[in-house]
Coordinates of C-alpha atoms in Angstrom, one line a residue:
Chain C
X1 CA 4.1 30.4 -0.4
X2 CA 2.5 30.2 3.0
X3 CA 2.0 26.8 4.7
X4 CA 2.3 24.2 7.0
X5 CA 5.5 22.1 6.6
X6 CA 5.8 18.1 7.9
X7 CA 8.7 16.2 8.4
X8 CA 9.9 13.7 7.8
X9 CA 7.0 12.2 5.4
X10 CA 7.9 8.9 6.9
X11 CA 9.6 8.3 10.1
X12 CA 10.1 4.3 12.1
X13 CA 10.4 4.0 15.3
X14 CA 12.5 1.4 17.1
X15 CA 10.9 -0.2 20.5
X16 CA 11.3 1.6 23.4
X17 CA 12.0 5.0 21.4
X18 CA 10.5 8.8 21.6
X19 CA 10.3 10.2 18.4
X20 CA 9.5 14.0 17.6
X21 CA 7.7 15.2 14.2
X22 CA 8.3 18.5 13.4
X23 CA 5.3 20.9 12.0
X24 CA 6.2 24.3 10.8
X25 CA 3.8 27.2 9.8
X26 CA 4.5 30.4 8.2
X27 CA 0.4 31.2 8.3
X28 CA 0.8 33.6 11.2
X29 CA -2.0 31.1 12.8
X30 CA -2.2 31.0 16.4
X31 CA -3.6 28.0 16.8
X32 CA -2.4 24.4 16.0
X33 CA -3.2 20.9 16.6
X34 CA -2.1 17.5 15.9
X35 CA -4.5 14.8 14.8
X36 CA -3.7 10.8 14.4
X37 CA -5.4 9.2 11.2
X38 CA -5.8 5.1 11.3
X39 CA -6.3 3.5 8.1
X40 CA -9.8 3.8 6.9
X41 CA -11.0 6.5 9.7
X42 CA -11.6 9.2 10.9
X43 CA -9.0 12.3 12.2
X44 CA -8.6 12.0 16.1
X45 CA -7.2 15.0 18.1
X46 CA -4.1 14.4 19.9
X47 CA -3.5 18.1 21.5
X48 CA -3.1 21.3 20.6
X49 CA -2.6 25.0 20.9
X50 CA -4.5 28.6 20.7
X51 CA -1.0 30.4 21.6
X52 CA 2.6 30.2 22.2
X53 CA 3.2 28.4 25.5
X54 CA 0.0 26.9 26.1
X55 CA -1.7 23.9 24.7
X56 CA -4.6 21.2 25.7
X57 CA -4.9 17.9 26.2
X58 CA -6.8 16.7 22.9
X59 CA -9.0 13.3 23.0
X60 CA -5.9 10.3 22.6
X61 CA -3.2 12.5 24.4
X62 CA -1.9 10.1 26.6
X63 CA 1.3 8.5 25.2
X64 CA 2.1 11.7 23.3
X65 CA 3.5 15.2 24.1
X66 CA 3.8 18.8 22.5
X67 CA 6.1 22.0 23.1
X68 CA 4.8 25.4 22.1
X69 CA 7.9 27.3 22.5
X70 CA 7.4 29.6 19.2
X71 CA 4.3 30.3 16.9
X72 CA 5.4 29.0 13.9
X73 CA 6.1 25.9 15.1
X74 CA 4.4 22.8 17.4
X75 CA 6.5 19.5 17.6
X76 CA 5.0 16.3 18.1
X77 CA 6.7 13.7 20.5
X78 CA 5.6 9.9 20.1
X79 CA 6.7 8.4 23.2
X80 CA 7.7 4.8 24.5
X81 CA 4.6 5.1 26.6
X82 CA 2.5 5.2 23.3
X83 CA 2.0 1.5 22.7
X84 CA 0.1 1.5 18.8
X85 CA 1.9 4.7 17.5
X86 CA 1.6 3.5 14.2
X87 CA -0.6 5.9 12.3
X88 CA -0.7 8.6 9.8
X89 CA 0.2 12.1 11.9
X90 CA -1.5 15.1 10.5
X91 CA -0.6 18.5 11.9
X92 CA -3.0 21.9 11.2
X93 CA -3.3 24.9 12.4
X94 CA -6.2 28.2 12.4
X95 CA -6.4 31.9 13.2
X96 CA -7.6 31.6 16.6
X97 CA -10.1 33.1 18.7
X98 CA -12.7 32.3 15.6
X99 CA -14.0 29.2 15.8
X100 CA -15.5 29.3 12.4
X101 CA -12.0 29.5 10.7
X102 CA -11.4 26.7 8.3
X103 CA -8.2 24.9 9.6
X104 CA -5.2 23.5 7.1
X105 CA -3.1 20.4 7.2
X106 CA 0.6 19.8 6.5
X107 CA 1.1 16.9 4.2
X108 CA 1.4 14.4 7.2
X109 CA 3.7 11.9 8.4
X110 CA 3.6 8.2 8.0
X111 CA 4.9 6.5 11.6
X112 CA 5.8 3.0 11.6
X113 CA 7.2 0.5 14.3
X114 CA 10.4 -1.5 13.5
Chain L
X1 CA -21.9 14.7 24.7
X2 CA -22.2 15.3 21.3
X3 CA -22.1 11.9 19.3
X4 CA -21.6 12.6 15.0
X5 CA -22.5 9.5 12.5
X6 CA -21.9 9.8 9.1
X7 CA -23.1 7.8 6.9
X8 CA -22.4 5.7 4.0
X9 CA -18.8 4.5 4.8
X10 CA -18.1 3.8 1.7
X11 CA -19.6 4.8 -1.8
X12 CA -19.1 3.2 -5.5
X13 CA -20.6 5.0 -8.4
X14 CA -20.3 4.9 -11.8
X15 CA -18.4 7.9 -13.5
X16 CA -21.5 10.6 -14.1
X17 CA -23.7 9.3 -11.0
X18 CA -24.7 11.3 -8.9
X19 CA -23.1 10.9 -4.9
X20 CA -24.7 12.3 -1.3
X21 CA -22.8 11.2 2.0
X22 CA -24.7 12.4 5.7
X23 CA -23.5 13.8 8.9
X24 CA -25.7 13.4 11.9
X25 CA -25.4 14.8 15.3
X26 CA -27.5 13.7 18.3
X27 CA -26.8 17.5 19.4
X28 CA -27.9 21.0 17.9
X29 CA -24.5 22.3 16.2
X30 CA -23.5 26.0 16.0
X31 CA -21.8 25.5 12.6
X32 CA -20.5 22.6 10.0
X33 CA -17.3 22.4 8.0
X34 CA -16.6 19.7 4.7
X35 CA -13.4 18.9 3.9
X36 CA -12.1 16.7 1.6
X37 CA -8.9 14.0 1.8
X38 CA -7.4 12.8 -1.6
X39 CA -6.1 9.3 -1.4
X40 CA -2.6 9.3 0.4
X41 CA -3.3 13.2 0.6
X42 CA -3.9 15.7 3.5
X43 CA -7.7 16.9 4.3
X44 CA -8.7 20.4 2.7
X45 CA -11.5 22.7 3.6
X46 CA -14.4 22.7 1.6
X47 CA -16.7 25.3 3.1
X48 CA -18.5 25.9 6.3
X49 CA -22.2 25.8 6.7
X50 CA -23.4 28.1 9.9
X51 CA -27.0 29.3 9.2
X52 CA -30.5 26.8 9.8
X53 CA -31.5 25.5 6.3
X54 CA -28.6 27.1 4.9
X55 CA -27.6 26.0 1.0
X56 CA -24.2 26.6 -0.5
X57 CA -23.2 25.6 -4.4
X58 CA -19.5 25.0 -5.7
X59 CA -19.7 23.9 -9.3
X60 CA -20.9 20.4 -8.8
X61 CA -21.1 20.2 -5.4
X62 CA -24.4 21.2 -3.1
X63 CA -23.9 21.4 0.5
X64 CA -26.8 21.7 2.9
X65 CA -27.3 22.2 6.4
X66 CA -30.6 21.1 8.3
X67 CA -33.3 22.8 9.7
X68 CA -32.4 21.4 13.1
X69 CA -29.4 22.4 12.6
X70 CA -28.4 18.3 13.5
X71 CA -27.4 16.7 10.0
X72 CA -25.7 18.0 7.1
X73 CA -25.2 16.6 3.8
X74 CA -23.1 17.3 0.6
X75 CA -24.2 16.2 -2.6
X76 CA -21.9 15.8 -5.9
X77 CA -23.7 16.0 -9.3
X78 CA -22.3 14.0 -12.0
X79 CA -19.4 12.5 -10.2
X80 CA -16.0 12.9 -11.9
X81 CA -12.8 10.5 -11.4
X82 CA -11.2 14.0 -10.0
X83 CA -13.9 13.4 -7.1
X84 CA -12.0 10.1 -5.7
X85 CA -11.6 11.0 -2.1
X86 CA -12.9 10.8 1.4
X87 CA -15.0 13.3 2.8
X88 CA -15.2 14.4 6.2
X89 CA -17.5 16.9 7.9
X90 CA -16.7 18.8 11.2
X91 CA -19.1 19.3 13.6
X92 CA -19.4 22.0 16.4
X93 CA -22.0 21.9 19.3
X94 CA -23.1 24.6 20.5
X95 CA -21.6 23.9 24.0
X96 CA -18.5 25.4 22.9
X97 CA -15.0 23.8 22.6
X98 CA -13.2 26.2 21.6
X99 CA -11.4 25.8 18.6
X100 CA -11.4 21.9 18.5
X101 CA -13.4 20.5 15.7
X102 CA -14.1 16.8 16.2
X103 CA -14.3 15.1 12.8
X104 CA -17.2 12.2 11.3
X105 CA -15.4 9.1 10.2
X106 CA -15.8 10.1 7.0
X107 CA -17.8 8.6 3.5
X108 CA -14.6 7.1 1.4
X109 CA -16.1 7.7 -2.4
X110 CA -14.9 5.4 -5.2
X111 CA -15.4 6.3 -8.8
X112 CA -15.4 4.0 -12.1
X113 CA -15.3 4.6 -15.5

């Protein structure tokens, strides 16, 4: 089955702590992105990707970073520097180079703050 | 830049009512996507609207684009308790972007037997 894997679903974070959520595709996308999702609104873009060793800055990246080091995959890093972090994490990816594709999430991941 | 309200937040209907949530741009967009978040789900595409005055059907649900090409609604006949979910369109202007969609804050839909 092709997809878009998450993990972990739920993940804490102590103060002071970088923490990395992993996203996985086996889509043959090129592109991918990560999104944060506060409760009750909408999806904001964090960064992401049209191809292997490149991504952009999205519109809340500051406090967060991303690798692109292979094409099926685009980890996530919360860092210390991120002071709200928690949030539902949403990660997706597209064919890109067409803008009209349709893009697909992973099941997410619930960050908290110990 | 391009600014996208969408409107109601929040919706209550009796099972069998019928449901219509808006997305408004203060821009001219190239194209529209719906997609649809289950509660404690992920958000699935729903369909993509491109053309001026274009209407697209799937079963119950009636998806329209403007003739301005600056608001979009979808519309759901007869809601269903299966309908339960918030629903999210994506605007794009026609400035470009790229691939990055920027997402309406979405119409959370309640339904009661």
């Amino acid at each position: 089955d092709g997809g878009i894997t998450q993990s972990p679903k739920y993940l804490f974070r102590k103060e002071g702590q970088n923490v990395t959520l992993s996203c996985e595709q086996n889509l043959n996308h090129d592109a991918m992105y990560w999104y944060r999702q506060d409760p009750g609104q909408g999806l904001r873009l964090i960064y992401y990707s049209q191809i292997v060793n490149d991504f952009q800055k999205g519109d809340i990246a500051e406090g967060y970073s991303v690798s692109r080091e292979k094409k099926e995959s685009f980890p996530l890093t919360v860092t210390s520097a991120q002071k709200n972090p928690t949030a539902f994490y949403l990660c997706a990816s597209s064919i890109t180079g067409a803008p009209n594709q349709p893009q697909h999430f992973g099941d997410g991941t619930r960050l908290s703050i110990l | 830049g391009q600014q996208v309200m969408q409107i109601p937040q929040y919706q209550h209907v009796q099972e069998g009512e019928d449901f219509t949530t808006y997305c408004n741009s203060s821009t001219t967009l190239s194209n529209i996507q719906w997609y649809k978040q289950r509660p404690g789900g992920h958000p699935v595409f729903l369909i993509q609207l491109v053309k001026s005055g274009e209407v697209k059907k799937q079963k119950r649900l009636t998806f329209q684009f403007g003739e301005a090409k600056k608001n979009s609604s979808l519309h759901i006949t007869a809601t269903q308790t299966t309908d339960v979910g918030t629903y999210f369109c994506a605007p794009r202007g026609v400035t470009g972007g790229g691939n990055k969609l920027t997402f309406g804050t979405g119409t959370q839909l309640k339904v009661e037997l």
